Tab-separated table of C-alpha atoms and ligand atoms in Angstrom:
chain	number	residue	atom	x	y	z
A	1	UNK	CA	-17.904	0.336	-1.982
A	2	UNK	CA	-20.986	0.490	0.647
A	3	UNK	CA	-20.929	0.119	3.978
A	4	UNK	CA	-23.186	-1.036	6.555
A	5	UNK	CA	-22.872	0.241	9.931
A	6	UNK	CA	-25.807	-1.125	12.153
A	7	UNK	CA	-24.106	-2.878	14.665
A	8	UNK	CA	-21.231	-0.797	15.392
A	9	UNK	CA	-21.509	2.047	18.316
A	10	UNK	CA	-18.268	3.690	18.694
A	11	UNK	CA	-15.389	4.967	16.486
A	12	UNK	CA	-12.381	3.098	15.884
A	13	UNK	CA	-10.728	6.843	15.650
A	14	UNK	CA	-11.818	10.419	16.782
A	15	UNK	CA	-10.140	12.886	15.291
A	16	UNK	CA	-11.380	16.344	16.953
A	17	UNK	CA	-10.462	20.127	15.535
A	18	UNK	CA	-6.954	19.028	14.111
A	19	UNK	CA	-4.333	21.115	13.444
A	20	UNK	CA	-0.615	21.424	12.308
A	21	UNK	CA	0.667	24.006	10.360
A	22	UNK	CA	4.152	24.612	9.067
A	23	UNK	CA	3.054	27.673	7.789
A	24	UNK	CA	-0.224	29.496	6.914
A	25	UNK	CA	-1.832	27.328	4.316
A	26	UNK	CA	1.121	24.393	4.647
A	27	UNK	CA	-0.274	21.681	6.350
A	28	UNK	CA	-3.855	20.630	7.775
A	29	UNK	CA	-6.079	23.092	9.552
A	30	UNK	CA	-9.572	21.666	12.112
A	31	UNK	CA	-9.857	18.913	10.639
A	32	UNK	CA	-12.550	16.469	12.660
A	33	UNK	CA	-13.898	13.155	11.634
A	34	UNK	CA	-14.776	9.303	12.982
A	35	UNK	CA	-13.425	6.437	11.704
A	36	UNK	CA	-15.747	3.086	12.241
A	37	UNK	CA	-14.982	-0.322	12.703
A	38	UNK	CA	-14.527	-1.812	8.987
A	39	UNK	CA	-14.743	1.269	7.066
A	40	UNK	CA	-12.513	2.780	4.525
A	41	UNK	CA	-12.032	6.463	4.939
A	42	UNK	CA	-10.177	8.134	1.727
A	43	UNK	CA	-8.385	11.225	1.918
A	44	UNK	CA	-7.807	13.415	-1.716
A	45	UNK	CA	-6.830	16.621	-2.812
A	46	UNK	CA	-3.995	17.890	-5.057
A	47	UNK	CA	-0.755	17.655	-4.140
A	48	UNK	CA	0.810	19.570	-1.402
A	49	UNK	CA	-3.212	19.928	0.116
A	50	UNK	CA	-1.667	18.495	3.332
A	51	UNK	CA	-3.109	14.902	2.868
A	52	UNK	CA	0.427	13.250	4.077
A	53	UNK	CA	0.817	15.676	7.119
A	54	UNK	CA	-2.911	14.841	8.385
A	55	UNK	CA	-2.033	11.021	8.155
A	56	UNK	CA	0.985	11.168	9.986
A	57	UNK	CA	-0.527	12.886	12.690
A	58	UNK	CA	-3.539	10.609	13.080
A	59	UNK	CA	-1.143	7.866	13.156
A	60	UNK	CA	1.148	8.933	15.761
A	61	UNK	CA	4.105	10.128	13.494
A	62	UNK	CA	3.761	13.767	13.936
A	63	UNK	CA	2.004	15.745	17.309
A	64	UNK	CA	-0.186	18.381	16.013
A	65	UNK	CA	-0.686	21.488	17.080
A	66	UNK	CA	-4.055	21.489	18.634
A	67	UNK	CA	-6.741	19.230	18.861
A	68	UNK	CA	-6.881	15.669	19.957
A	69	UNK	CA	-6.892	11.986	18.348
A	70	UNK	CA	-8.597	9.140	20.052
A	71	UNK	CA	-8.103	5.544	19.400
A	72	UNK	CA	-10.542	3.182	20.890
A	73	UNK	CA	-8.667	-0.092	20.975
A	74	UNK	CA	-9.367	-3.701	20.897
A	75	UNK	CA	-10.509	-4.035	24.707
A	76	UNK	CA	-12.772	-0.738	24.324
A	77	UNK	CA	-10.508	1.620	25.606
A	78	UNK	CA	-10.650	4.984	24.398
A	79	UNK	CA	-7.015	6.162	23.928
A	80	UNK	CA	-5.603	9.941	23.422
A	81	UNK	CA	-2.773	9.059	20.962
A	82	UNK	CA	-0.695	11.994	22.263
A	83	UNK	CA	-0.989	11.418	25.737
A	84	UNK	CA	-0.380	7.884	26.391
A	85	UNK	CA	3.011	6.614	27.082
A	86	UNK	CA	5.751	6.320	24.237
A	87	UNK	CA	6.042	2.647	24.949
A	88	UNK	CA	1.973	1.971	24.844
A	89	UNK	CA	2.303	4.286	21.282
A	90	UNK	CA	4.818	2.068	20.054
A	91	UNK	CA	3.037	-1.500	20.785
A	92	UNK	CA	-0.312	0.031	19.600
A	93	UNK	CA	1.652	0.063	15.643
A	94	UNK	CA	3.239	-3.000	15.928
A	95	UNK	CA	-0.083	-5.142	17.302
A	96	UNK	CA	-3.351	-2.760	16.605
A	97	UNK	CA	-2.381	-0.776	14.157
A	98	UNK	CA	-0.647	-0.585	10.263
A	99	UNK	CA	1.364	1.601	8.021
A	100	UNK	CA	1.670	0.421	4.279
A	101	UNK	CA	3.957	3.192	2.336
A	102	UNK	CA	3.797	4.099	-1.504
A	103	UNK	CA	7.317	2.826	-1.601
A	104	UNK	CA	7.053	-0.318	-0.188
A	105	UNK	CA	11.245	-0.829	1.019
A	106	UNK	CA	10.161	2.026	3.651
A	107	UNK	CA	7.751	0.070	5.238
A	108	UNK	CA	10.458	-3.442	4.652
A	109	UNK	CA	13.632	-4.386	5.881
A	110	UNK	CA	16.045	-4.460	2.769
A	111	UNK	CA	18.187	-6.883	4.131
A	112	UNK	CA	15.862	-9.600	5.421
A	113	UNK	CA	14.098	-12.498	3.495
A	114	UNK	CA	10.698	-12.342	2.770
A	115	UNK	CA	9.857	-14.459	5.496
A	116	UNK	CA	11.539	-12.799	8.002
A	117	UNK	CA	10.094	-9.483	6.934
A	118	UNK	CA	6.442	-11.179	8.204
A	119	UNK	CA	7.525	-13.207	10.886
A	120	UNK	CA	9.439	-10.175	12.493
A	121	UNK	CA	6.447	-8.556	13.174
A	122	UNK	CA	5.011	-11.589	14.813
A	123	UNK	CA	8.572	-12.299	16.914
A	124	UNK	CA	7.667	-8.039	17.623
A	125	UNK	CA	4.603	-9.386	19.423
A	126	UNK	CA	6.399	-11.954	21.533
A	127	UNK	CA	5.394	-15.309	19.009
A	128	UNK	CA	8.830	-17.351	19.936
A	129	UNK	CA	8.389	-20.457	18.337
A	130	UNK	CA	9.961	-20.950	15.175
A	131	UNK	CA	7.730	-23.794	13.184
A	132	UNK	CA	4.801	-21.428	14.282
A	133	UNK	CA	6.364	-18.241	12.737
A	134	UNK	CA	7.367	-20.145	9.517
A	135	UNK	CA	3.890	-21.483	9.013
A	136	UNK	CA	2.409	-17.892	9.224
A	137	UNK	CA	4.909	-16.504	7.014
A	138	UNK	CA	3.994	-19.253	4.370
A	139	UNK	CA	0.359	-18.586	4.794
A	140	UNK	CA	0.780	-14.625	4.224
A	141	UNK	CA	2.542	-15.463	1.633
A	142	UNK	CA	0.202	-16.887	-0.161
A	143	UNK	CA	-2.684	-14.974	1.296
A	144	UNK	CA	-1.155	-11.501	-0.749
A	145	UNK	CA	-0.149	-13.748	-3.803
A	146	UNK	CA	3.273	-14.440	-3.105
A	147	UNK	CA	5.122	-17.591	-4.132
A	148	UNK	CA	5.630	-19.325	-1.612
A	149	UNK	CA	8.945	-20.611	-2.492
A	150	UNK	CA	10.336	-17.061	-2.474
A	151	UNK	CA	9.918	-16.601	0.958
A	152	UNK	CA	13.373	-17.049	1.605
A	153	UNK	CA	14.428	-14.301	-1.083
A	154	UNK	CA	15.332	-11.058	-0.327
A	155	UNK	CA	12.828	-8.399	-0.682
A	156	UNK	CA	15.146	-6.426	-3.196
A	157	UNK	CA	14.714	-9.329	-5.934
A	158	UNK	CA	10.967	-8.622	-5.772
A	159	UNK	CA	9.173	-6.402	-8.608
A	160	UNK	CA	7.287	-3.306	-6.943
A	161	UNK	CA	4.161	-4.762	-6.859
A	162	UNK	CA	5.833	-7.991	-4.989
A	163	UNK	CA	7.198	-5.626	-2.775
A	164	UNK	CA	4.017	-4.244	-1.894
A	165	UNK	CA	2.468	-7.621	-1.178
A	166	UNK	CA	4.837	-8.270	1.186
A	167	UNK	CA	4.786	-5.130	2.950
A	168	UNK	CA	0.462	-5.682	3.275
A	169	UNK	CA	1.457	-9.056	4.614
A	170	UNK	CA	3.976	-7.677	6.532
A	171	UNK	CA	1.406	-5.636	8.420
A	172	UNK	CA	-1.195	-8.034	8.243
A	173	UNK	CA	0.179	-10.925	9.905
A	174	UNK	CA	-0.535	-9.362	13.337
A	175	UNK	CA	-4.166	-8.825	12.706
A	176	UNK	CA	-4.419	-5.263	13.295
A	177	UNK	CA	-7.817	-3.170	13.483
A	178	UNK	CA	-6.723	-0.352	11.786
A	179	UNK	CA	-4.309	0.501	8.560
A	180	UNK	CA	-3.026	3.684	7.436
A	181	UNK	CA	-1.895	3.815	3.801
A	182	UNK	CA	-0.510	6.346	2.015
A	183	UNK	CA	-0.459	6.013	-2.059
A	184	UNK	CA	-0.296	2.741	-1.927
A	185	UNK	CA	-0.578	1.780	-5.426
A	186	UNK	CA	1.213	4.428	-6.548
A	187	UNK	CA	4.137	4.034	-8.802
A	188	UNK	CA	3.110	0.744	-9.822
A	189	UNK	CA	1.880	-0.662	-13.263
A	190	UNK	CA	-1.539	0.142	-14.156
A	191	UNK	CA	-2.626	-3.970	-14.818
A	192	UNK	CA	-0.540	-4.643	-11.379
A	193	UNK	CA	-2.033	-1.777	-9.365
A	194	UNK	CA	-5.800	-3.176	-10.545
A	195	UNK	CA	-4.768	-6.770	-8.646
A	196	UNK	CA	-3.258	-5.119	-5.713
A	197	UNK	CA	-6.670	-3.240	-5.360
A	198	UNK	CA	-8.353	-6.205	-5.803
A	199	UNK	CA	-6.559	-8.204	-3.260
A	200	UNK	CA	-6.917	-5.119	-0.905
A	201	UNK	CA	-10.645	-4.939	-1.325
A	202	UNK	CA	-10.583	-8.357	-0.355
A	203	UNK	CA	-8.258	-8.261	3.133
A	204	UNK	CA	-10.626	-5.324	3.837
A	205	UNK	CA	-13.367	-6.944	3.540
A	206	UNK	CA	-12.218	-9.619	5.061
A	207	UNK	CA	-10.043	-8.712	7.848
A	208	UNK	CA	-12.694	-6.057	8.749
A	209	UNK	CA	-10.381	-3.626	8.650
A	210	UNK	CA	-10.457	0.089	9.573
A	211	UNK	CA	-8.817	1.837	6.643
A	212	UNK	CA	-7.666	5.743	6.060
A	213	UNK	CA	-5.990	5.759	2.665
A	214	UNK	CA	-4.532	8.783	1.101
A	215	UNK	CA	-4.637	9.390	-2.281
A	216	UNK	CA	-5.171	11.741	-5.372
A	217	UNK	CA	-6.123	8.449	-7.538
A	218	UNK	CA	-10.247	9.180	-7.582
A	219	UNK	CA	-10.319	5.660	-9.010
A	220	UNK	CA	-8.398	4.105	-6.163
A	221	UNK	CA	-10.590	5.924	-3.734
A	222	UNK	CA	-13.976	5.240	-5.845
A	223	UNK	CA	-12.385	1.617	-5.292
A	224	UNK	CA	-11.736	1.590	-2.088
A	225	UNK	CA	-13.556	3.997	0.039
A	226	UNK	CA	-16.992	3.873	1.690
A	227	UNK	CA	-16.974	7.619	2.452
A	228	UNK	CA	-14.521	10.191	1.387
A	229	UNK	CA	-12.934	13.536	2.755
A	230	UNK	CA	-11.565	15.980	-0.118
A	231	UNK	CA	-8.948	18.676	1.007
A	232	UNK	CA	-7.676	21.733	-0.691
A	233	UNK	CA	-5.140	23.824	0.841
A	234	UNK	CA	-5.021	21.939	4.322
A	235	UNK	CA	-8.854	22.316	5.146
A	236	UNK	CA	-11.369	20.066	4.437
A	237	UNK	CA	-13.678	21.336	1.669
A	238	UNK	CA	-16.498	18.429	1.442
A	239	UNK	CA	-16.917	15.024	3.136
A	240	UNK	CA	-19.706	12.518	2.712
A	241	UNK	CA	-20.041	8.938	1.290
A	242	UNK	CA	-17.871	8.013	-1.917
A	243	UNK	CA	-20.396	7.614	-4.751
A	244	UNK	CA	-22.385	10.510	-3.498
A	245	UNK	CA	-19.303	13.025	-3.431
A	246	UNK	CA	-17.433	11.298	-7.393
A	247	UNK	CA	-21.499	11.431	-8.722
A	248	UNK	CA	-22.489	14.837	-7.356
A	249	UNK	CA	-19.845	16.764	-5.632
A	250	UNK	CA	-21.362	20.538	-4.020
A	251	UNK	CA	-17.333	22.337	-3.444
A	252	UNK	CA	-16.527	23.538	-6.916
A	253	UNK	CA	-12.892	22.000	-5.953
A	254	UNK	CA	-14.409	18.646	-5.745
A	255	UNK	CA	-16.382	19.502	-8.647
A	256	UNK	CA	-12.864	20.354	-10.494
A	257	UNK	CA	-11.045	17.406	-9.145
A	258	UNK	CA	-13.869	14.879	-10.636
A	259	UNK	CA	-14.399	17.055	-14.239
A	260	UNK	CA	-10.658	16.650	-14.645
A	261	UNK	CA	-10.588	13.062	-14.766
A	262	UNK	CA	-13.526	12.393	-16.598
B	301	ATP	N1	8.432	18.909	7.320
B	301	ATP	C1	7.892	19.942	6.657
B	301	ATP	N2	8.338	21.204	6.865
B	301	ATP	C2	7.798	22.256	6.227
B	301	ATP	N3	6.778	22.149	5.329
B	301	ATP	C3	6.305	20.927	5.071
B	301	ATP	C4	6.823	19.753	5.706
B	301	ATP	N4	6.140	18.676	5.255
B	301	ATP	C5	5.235	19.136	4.352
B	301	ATP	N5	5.326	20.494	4.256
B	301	ATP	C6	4.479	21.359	3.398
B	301	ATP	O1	3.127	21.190	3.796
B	301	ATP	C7	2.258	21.165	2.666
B	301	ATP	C8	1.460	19.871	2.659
B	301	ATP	O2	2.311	18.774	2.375
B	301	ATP	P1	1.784	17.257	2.322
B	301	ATP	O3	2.950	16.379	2.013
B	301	ATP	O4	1.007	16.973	3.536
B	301	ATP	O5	0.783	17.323	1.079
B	301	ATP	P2	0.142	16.140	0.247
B	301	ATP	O6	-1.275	16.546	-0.009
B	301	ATP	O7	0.372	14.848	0.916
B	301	ATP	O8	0.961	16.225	-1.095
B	301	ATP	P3	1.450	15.029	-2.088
B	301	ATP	O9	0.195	14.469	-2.700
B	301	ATP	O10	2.301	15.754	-3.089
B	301	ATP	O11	2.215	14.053	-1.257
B	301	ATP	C9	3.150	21.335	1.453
B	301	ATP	O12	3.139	22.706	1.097
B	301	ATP	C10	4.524	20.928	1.931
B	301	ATP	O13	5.530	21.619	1.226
């Protein structure tokens, strides 16, 4: 996927010398990038290279150790993630920002309709009238390929790759600026994870969303991703735009990771 950046002039997110380290070689060590409006940053590397740890702490779920994260939100602000208020923090994920999770009833309340799931999100952001909320549930519905006439089903009769429609409409509905995934397609069926990609490519695209997806899928992140950042061991070992880091990786890790899919 290419990207075009001419228009844009600051970072959606700064990430500066990161850190957090459970113990020497556990975790994520100085790891700096931007993030720019619209683009889709992909994060791979075996498992255990610390690819979940460094997206939890660019997303507010985990304080790191040293260095800082900086969020520039919609009206231009530039936010330190750590340092603002717990209750700004909080209403930055449920209006600016997403989460999608690999398994999808982590990011979905079990026990709510399908409906409710989206429109609880958009009560979340203060939306109190009913007809409204039930129209935009219907209309995220069908934006991610849901039947509409599930949408008062519980999430729990859904197949996985339902599941995970709803939870992308579930943080969609509020028209954030920036998603986190981890794995999202992961676990899923190969023919159902190619139309979930396909229908995320799209909202991207779309939605002009800022995107930092984990994975260790280099098809997903060929996919996906305008520029990618490959870890090993918690430090980043080569960053640069997709197609030229898959086509002609320099780390001999990255080299590794591509030969062994090829
Ligand atoms: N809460 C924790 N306490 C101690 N060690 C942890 C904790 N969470 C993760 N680790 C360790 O940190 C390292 C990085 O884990 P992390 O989950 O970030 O890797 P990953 O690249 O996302 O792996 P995977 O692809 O398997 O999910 C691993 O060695 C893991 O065992």
């Amino acid at each position: 996927m290419t990207h075009d950046r001419t228009t844009e002039d600051a970072p959606v997110l700064a990430v500066d010398h990161l850190t957090h380290l459970y113990a020497p070689g556990k975790g994520f060590e100085d790891v700096s990038f931007n993030l720019w409006p619209g683009e889709v940053l992909g994060i791979v590397g075996e498992s255990g290279s610390g690819k979940t740890t460094l997206l939890n702490a660019i997303s507010a779920r985990l304080e790191p150790q040293q260095g800082s994260v900086t969020y520039r939100s919609r009206t231009g602000e530039a936010l330190s993630i750590y340092s603002i208020a717990e209750r700004q923090r909080r209403l930055l994920m449920r209006t600016e920002w997403g989460i999608v999770w690999q398994q999808p009833l982590a990011g979905l309340r079990a026990a709510v309709s399908a409906g409710g799931n989206i429109g609880e999100r958009l009560m979340a952001v203060g939306d109190r009238h009913y007809g409204h909320i039930r129209k935009q549930a219907l209309k995220w519905m069908s934006n991610v390929e849901l039947p509409e006439n599930r949408v008062d089903d519980l999430p729990t009769t859904f197949s996985g790759g339902m599941q995970q429609r709803l939870q992308i409409a579930r943080n969609l509905v509020t028209g954030p600026r920036l998603i986190f995934m981890d794995e999202p397609t992961g676990g899923l069926d190969v023919s159902v994870q190619a139309r979930l990609l396909d229908l995320l490519r799209t909202l991207v695209v779309e939605m002009q969303l800022a995107v930092v997806i984990v994975t260790h899928d280099l098809g997903v992140a060929r996919l996906l991703s305008h520029r990618l950042l490959v870890m090993q061991r918690g430090r980043v070992v080569e960053q640069g735009l997709t197609d030229r880091v898959l086509d002609d990786p320099h780390h001999p890790y990255t080299q590794l990771l591509v030969s062994s899919v090829l």
